[in-house]
CSV table of C-alpha atoms in Angstrom, one decimal:
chain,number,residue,atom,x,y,z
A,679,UNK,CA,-26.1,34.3,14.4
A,680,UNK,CA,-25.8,33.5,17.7
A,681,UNK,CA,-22.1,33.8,19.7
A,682,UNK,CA,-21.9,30.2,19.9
A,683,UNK,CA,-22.8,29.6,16.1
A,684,UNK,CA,-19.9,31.8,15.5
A,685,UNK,CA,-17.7,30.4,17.8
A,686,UNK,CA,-18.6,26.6,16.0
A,687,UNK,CA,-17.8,28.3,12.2
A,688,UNK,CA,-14.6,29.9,13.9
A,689,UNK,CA,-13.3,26.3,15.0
A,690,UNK,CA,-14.3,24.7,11.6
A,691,UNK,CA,-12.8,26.9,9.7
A,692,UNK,CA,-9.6,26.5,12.0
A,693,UNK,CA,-10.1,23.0,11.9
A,694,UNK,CA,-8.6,21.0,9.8
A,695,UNK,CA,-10.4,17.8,9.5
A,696,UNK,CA,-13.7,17.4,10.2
A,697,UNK,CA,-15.3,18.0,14.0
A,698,UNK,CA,-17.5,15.7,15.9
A,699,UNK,CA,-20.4,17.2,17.8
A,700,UNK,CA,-18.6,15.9,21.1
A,701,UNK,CA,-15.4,17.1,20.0
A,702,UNK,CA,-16.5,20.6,20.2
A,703,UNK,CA,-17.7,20.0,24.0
A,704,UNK,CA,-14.1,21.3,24.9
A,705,UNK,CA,-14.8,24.9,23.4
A,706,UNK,CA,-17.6,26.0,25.7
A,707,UNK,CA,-18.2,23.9,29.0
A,708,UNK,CA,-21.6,25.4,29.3
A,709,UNK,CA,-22.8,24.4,26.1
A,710,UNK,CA,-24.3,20.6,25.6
A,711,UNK,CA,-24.3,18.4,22.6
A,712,UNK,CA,-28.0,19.4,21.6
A,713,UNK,CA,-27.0,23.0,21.9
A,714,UNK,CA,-24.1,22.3,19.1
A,715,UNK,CA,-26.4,20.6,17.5
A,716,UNK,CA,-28.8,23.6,16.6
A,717,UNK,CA,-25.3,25.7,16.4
A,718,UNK,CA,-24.9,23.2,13.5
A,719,UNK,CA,-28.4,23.5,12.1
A,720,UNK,CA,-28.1,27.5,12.3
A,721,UNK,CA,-24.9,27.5,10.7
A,722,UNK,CA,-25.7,25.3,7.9
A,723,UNK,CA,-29.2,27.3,7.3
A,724,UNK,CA,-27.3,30.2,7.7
A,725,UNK,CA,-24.8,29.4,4.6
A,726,UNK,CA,-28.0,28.0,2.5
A,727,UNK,CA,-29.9,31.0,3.1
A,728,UNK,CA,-27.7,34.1,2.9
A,729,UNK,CA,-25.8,32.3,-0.4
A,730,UNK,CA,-22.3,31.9,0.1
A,731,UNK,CA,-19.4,30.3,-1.3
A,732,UNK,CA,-18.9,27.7,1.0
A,733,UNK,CA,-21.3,25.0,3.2
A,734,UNK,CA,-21.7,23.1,5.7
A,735,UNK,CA,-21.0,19.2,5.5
A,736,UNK,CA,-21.1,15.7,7.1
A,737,UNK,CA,-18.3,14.1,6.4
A,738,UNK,CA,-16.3,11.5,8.6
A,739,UNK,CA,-18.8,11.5,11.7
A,740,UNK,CA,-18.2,15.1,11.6
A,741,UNK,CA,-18.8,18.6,10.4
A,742,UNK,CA,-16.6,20.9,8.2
A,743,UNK,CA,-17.2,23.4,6.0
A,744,UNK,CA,-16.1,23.2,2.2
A,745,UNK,CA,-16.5,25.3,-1.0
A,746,UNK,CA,-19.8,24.7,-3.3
A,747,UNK,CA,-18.5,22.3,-6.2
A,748,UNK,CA,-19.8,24.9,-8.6
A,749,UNK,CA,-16.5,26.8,-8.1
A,750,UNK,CA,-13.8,23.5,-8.6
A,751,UNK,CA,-13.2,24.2,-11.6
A,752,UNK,CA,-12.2,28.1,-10.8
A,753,UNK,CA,-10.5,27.4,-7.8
A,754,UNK,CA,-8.6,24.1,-9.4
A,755,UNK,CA,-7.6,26.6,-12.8
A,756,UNK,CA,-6.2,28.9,-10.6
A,757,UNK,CA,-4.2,26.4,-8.4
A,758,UNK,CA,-5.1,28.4,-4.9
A,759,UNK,CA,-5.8,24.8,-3.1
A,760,UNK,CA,-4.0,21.4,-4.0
A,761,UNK,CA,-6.2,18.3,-4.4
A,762,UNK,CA,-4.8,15.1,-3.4
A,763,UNK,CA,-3.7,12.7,-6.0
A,764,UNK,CA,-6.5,10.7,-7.8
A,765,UNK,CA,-6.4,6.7,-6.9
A,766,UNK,CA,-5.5,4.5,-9.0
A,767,UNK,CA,-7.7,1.4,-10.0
A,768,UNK,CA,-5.9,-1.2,-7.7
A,769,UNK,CA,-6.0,1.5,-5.0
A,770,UNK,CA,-9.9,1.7,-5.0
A,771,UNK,CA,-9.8,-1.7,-5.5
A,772,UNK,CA,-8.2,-2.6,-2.2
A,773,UNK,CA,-10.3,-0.1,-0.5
A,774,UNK,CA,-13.6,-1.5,-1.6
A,775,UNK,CA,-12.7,-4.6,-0.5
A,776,UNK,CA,-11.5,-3.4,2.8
A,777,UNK,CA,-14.1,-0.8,3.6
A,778,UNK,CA,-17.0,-4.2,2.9
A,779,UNK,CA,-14.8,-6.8,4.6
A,780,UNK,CA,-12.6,-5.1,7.5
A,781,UNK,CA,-11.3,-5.9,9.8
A,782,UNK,CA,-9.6,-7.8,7.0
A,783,UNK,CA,-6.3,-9.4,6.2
A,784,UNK,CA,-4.3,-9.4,3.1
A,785,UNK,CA,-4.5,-12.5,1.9
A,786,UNK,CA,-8.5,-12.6,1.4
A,787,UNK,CA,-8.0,-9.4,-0.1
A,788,UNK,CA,-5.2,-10.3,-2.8
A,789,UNK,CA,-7.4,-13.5,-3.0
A,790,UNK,CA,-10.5,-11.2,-4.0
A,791,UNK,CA,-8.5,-9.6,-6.5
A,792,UNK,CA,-6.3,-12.3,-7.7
A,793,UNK,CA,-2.9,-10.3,-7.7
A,794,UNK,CA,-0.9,-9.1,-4.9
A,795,UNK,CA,-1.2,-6.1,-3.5
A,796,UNK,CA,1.6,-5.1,-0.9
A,797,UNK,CA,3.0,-2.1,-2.6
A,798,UNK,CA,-0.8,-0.7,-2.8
A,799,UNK,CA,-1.5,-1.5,1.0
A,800,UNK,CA,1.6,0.4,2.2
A,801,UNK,CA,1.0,3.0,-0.1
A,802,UNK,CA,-2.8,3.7,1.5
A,803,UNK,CA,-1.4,3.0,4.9
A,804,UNK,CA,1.0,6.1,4.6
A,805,UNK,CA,-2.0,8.1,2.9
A,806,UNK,CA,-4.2,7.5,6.1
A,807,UNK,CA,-6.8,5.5,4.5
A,808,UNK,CA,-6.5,2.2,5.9
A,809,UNK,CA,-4.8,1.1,9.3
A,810,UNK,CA,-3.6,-1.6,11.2
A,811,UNK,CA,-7.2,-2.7,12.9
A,812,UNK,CA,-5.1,-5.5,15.0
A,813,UNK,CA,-4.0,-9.4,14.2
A,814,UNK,CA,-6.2,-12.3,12.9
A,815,UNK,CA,-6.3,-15.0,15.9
A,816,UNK,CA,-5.5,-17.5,12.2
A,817,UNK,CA,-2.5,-19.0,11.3
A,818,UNK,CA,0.9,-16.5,11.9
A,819,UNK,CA,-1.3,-14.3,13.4
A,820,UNK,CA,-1.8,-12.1,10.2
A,821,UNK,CA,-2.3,-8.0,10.3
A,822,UNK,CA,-6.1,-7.2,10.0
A,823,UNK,CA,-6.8,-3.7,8.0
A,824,UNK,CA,-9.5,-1.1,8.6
A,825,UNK,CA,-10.2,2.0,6.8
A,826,UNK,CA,-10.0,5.3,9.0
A,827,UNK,CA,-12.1,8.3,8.7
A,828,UNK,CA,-9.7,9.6,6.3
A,829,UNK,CA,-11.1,7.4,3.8
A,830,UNK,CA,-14.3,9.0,4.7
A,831,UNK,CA,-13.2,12.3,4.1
A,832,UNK,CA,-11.7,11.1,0.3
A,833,UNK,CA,-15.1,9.9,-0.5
A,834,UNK,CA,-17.2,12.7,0.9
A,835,UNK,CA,-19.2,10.0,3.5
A,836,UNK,CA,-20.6,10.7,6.6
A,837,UNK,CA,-20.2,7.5,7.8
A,838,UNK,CA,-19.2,3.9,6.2
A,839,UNK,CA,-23.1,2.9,6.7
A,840,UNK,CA,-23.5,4.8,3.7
A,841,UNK,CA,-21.5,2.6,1.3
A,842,UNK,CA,-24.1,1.5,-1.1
A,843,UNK,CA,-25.1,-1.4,0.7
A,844,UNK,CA,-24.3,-4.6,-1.2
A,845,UNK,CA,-27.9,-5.8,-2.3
A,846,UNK,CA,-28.4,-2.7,-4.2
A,847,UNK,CA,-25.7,-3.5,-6.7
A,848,UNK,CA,-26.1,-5.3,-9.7
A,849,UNK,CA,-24.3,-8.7,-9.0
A,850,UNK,CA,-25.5,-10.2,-5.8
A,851,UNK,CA,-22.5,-11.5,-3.7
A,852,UNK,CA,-22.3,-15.1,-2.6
A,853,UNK,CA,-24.9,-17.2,-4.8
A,854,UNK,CA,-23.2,-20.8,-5.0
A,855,UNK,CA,-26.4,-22.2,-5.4
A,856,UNK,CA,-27.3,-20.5,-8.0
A,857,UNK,CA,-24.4,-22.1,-10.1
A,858,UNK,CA,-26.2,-25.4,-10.3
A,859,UNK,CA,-26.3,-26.3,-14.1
B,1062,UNK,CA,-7.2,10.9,-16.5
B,1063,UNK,CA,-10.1,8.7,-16.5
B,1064,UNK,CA,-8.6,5.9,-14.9
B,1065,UNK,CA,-11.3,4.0,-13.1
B,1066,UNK,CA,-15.2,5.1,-13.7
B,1067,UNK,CA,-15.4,3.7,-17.4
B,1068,UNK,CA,-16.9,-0.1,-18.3
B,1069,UNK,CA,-15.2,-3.2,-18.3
B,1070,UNK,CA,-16.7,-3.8,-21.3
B,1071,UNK,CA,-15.2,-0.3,-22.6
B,1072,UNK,CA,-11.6,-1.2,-21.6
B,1073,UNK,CA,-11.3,-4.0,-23.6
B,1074,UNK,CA,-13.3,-2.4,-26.5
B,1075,UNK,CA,-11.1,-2.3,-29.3
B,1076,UNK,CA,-11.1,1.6,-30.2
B,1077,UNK,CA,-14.7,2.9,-30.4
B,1078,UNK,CA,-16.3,-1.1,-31.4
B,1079,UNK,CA,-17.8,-1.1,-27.9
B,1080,UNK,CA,-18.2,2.5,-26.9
B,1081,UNK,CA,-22.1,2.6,-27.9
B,1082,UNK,CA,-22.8,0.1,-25.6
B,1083,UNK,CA,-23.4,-4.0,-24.9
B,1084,UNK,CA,-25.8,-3.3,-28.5
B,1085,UNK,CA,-22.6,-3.8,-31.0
B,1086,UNK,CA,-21.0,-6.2,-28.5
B,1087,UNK,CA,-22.3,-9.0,-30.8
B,1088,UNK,CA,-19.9,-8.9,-33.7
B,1089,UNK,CA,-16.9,-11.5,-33.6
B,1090,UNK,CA,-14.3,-11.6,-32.0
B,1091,UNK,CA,-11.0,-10.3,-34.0
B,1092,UNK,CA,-7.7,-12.0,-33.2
B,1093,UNK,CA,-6.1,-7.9,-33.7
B,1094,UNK,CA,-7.1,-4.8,-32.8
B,1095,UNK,CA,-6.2,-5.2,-29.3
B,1096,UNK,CA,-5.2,-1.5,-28.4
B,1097,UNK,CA,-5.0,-1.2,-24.7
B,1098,UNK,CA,-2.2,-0.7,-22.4
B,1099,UNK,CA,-1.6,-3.2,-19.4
B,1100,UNK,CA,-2.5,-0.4,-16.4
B,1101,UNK,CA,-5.7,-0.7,-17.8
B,1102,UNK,CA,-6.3,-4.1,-16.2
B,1103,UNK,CA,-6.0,-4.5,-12.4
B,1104,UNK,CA,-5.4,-8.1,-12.7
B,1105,UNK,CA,-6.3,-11.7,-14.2
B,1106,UNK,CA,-9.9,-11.3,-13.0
B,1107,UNK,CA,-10.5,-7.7,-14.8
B,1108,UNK,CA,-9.5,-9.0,-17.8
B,1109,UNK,CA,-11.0,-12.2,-17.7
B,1110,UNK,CA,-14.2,-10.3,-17.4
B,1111,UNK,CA,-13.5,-8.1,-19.7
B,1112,UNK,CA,-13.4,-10.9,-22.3
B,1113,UNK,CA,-16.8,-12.2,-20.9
B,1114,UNK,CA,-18.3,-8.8,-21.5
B,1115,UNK,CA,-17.1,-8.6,-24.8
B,1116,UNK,CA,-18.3,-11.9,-26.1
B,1117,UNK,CA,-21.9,-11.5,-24.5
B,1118,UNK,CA,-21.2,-14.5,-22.5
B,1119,UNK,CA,-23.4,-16.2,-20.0
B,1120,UNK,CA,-21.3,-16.5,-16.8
B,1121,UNK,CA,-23.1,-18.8,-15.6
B,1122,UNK,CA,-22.4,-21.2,-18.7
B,1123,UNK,CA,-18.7,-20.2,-19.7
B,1124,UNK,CA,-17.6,-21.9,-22.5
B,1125,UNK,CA,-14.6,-22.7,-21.1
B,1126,UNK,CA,-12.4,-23.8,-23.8
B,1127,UNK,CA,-13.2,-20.3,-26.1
B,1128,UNK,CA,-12.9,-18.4,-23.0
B,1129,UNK,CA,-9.0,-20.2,-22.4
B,1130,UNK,CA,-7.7,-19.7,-25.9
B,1131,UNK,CA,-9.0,-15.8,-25.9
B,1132,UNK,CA,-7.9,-15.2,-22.3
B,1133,UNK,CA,-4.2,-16.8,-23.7
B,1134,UNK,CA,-4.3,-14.9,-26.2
B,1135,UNK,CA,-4.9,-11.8,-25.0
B,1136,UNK,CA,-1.7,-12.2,-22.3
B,1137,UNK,CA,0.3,-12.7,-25.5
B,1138,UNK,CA,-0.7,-9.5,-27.3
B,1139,UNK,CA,-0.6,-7.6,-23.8
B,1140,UNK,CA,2.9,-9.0,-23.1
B,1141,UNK,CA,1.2,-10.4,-19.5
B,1142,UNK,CA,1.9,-13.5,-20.5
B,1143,UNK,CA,5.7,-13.6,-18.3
B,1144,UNK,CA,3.3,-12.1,-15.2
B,1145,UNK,CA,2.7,-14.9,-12.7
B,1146,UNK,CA,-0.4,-14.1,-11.9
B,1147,UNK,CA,-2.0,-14.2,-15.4
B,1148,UNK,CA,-0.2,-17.5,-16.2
B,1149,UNK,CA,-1.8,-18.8,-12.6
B,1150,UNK,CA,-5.3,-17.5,-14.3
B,1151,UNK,CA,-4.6,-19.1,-18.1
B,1152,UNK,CA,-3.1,-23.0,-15.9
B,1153,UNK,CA,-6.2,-22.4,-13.8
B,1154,UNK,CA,-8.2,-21.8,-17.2
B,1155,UNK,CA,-6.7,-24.9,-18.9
B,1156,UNK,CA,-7.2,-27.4,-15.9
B,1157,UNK,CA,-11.0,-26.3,-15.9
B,1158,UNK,CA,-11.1,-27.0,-19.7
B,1159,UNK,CA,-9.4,-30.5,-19.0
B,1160,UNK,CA,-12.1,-31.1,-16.7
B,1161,UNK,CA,-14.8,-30.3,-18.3
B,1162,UNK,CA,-13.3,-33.3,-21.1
B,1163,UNK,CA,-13.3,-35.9,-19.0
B,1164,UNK,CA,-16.2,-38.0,-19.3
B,1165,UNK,CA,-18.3,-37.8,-16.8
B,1166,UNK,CA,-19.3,-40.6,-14.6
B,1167,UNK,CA,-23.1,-42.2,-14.6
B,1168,UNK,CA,-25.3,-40.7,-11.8
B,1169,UNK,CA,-23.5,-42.1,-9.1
B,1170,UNK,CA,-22.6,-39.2,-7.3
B,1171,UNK,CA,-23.5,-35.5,-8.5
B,1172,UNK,CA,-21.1,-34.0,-11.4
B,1173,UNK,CA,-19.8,-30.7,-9.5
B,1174,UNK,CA,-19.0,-28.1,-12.3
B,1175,UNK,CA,-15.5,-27.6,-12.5
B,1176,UNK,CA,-16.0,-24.1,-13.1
B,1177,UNK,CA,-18.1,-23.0,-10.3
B,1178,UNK,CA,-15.1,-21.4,-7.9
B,1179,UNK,CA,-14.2,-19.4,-11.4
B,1180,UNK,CA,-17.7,-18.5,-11.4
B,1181,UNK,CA,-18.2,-17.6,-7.6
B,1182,UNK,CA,-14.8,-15.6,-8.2
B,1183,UNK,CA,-15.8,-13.4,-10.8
B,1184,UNK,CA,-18.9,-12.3,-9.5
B,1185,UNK,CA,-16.9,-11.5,-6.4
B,1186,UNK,CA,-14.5,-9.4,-8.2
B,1187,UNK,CA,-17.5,-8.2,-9.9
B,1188,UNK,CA,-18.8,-7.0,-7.3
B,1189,UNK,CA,-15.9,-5.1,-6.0
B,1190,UNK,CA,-15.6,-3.7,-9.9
B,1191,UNK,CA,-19.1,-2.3,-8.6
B,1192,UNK,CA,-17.8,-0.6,-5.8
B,1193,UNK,CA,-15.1,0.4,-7.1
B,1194,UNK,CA,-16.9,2.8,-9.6
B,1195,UNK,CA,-18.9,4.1,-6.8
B,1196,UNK,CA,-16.1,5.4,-4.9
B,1197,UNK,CA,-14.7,6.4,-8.1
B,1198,UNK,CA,-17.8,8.8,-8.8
B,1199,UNK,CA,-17.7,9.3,-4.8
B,1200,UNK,CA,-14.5,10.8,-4.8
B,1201,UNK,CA,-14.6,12.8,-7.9
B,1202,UNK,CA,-17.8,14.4,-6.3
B,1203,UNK,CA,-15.8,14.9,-3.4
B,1204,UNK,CA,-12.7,16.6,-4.9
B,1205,UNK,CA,-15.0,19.3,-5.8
B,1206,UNK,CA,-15.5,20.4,-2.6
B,1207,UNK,CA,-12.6,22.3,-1.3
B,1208,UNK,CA,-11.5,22.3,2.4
B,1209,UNK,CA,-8.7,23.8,4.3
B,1210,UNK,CA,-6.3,21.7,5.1
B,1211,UNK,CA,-7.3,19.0,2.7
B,1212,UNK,CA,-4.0,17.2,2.5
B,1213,UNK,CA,-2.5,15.9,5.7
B,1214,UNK,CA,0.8,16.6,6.8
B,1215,UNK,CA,2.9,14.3,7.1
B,1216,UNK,CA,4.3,13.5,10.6
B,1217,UNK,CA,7.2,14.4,11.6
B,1218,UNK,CA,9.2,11.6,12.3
B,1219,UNK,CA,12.5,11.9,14.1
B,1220,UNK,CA,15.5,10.2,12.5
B,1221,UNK,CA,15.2,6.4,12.3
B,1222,UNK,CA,18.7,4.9,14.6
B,1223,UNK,CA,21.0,3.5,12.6
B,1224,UNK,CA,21.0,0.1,11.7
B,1225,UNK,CA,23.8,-2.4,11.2
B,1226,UNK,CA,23.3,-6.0,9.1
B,1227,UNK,CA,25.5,-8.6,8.6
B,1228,UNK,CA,26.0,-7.6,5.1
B,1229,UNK,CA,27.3,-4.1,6.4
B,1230,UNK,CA,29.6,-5.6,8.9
B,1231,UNK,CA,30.5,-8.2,6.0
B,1232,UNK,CA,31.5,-5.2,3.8
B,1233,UNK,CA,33.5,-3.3,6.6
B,1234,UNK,CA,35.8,-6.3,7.1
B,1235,UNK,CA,35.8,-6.5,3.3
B,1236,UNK,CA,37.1,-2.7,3.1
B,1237,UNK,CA,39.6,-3.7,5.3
B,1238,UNK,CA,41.1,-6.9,3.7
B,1239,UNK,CA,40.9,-5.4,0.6
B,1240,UNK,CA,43.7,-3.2,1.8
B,1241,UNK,CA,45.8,-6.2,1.4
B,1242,UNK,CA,47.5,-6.5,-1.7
B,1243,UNK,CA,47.0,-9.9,-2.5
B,1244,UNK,CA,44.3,-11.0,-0.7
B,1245,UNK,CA,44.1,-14.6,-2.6
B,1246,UNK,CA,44.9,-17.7,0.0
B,1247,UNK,CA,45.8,-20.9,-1.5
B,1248,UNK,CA,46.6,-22.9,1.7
B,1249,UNK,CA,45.5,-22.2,5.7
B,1250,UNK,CA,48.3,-23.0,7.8
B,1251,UNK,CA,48.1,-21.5,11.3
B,1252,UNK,CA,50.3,-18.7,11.6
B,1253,UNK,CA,50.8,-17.3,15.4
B,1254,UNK,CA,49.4,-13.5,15.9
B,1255,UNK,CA,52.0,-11.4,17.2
B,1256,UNK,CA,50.2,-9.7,19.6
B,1257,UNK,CA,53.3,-8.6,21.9
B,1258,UNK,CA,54.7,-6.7,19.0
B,1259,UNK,CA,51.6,-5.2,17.4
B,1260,UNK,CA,51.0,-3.9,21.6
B,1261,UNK,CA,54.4,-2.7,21.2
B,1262,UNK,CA,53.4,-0.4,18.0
B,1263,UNK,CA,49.9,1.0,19.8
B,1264,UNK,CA,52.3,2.2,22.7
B,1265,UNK,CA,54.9,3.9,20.8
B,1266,UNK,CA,52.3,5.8,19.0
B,1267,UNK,CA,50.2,6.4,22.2
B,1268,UNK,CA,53.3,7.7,23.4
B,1269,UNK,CA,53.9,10.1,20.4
B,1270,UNK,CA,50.8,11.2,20.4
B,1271,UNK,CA,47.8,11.6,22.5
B,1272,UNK,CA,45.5,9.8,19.7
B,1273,UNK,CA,45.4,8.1,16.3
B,1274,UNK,CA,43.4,6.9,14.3
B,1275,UNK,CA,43.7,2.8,14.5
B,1276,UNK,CA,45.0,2.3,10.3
B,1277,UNK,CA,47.9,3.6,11.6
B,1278,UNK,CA,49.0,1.2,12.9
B,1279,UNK,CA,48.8,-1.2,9.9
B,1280,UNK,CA,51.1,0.6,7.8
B,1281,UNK,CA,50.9,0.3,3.9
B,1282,UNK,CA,50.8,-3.2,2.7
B,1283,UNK,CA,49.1,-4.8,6.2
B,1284,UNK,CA,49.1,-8.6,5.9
B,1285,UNK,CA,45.8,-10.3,7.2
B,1286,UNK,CA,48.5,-11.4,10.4
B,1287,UNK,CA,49.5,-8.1,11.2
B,1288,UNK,CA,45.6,-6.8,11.2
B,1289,UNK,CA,44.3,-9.2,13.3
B,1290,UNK,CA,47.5,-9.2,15.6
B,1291,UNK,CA,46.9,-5.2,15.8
B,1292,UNK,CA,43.2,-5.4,16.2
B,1293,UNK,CA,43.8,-7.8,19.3
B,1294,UNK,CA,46.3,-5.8,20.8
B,1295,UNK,CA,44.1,-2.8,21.2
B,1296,UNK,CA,40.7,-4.2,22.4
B,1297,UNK,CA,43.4,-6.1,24.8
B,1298,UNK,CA,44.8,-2.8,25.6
B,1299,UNK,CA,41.2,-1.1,25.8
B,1300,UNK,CA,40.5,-4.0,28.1
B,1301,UNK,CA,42.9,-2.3,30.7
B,1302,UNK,CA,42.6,1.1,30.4
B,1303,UNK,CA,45.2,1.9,29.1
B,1304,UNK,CA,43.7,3.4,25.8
B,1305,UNK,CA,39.8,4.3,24.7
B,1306,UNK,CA,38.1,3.5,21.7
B,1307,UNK,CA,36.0,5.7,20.2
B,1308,UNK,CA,34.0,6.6,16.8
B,1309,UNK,CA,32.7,9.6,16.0
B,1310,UNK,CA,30.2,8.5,13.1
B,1311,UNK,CA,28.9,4.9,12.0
B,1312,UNK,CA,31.2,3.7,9.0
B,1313,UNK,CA,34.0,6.2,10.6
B,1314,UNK,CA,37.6,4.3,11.4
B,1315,UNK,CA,38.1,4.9,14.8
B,1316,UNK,CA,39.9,6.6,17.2
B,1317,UNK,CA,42.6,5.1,19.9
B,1318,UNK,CA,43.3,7.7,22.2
B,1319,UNK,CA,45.2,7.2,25.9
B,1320,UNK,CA,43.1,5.9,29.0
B,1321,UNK,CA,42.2,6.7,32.2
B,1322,UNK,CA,45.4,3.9,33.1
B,1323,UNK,CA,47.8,4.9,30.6
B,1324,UNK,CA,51.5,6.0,32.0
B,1325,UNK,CA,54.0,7.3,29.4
B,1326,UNK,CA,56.8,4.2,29.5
């Protein structure tokens, strides 16, 4: 590998969320996007070729490099690395809806779920997977939610165009018309 | 815990009945057997389509009056039935089945289905369901993969000020009056502070002593008179210079100590 290959797996692995491609710009002054770009490439071949424990991955816009998921359950058994708590069902819930619908206020989302969901919005606020995304020019003005890259990261995404996109799923959204008798 | 990739259709089966799939779905519905535990159901909607999955129902043609009794009688055995927002989803349930009984009027003007908005819900929520065990699978896939500094730190925030509300203040002067012995008042008649003596007090202690704290001046069994008349006399006095207020922590009495203008009598 190349010195500035090395330099990009020393910064990930310092790293610790994932880096952009224009992030790293501030490591090397000489170096340009394209030339991170095969520092990327290089890298990831790199782990893929030689076999290693760990690889390269998109996630969140950016690059970072994680274990293979064939050595979870090790790692988890032995309790080296803590793994954030699981969601629970309303949790996802609220996500879903913001990550389709964002920016997106709370009273179309407790509306889309029929129950109220206060507790669960603060609670992923102060996790770092949604955020204030600004205020609704409607009535009082209401808080408008997006989901940050954090939520990304907790689903493994490189980027929220990779949701499944909402034709694909079974139940087609929106089809009044079809409830004609 | 599997909390979120299984079925509806699986979290309302009744023990294993529904595990093999929507093929045994088709057996009737059984007033017991209902063995789940409210976390199970993220609201009115979940369960409402868990009934509809369980009963191989055509959403598009709800038989709404089956559909009300089961979805009432599922709160019951739940215990959701005191949660306002299942009793909003069983009134909604029962206005749609009132509804649907009234006779419908001639062809002048097109029958709109009550249940439609019910309808256009569900498949909403549906939906969401959908996404929902996406992510589910999403982030399992992603917890395998380990990566330094997985969990964020949280910020660190410095000490939020100290806030006063009325209730606090309230329960300050509360603390005080309480000191009162008798603090129950029958009749209001104006009573005259006596402002000249309690001043009188705060300068023979001043002179005593360079500070105090301000209960002292109140003595034992303070009446409400005496309190006010001594808390008058010092901001007057604080007013001048002649003593300073001070208090070291919130909820702390405070301090008189001589001012900048204070000369020993």
């Amino acid at each position: 590998m190349d010195q500035r290959t090395r330099l990009l797996e020393a910064a990930l692995f310092a790293a610790p969320r994932p880096l952009a491609l224009d992030e790293l710009a501030v490591l090397d002054a000489d170096a340009t996007e394209d030339d991170w770009r095969r520092a990327v490439g290089e890298l990831r071949d790199h782990y893929q070729a030689e076999g290693h424990g760990v690889e390269l991955a998109e996630v969140a816009g950016g690059w970072q490099i994680t274990t293979l998921p064939i050595f979870a359950e090790a790692i988890e058994r032995a309790a080296f690395a803590a793994r954030p708590a699981k969601l629970s069902a309303a949790a996802l819930e609220v996500l879903a809806i913001v990550a389709y619908r964002q920016p997106v206020g709370r009273a179309e989302i407790e509306d889309i779920r029929g129950v109220s969901c206060g507790g669960v919005l603060r609670m992923l606020q102060e996790r770092g997977l949604l955020d204030v995304a600004g205020r609704s020019e409607g009535l009082g003005r209401p808080i408008l939610y997006a989901t940050t890259p954090l939520f990304l990261e907790l689903v493994g995404l490189a980027e929220l165009s990779d949701l499944p996109r909402t034709e694909e799923l079974a139940v087609a959204l929106r089809t009044p018309q079809a409830t004609e008798p | 815990m599997k909390a979120t990739g299984g079925s509806l259709a699986g979290a309302l089966a009744p023990g294993a009945g529904m595990a093999g799939g929507p093929g045994t779905a088709g057996e009737p519905a059984r007033d017991v057997g209902f063995s789940v535990s409210l976390e199970r159901y993220s609201g009115p909607l979940d369960l409402l389509l868990g009934l509809i999955r369980r009963e191989e129902i055509d959403i598009w043609d709800i038989p709404i009056a089956r559909i009300a009794d089961q979805f009432l009688q599922a709160i019951h055995l739940l215990g959701l039935d005191e949660a306002a927002e299942y009793l909003e989803m069983a009134a909604r349930l029962l206005r749609i089945k009132a509804q649907m009984l009234l006779p419908r009027r001639g062809d002048e003007e097109p029958w709109e289905d009550p249940r439609h908005e019910l309808v256009r819900r569900l498949l909403e929520y549906q939906q969401i369901r959908e996404i929902v065990d996406w992510l589910a699978v999403a982030e399992r896939r992603r917890a395998e993969c380990y990566t330094r500094g997985w969990i964020p730190s949280l910020p660190n925030l410095p000490p939020p000020p100290p806030e006063l509300d009325l209730t606090e203040l309230v329960e300050a002067v509360e603390r005080v009056l309480a000191m009162m012995p008798d603090p129950v008042m029958v009749r209001v008649m104006p009573r005259p502070l006596n402002v000249e003596g309690a001043t009188q007090r705060v300068m023979d202690l001043l002179a005593e002593r360079e500070s105090f704290g301000w209960r002292e001046l109140l003595g034992t069994r303070p009446s409400i008179v005496d309190i006010l008349s001594s808390l008058v006399a010092l901001l007057e006095l604080a007013r001048g210079g002649i003593l300073t207020l001070a208090q070291r922590k919130a909820f702390t009495p405070f301090e008189v100590a001589r001012g900048p203008t204070y000369q020993a009598a």
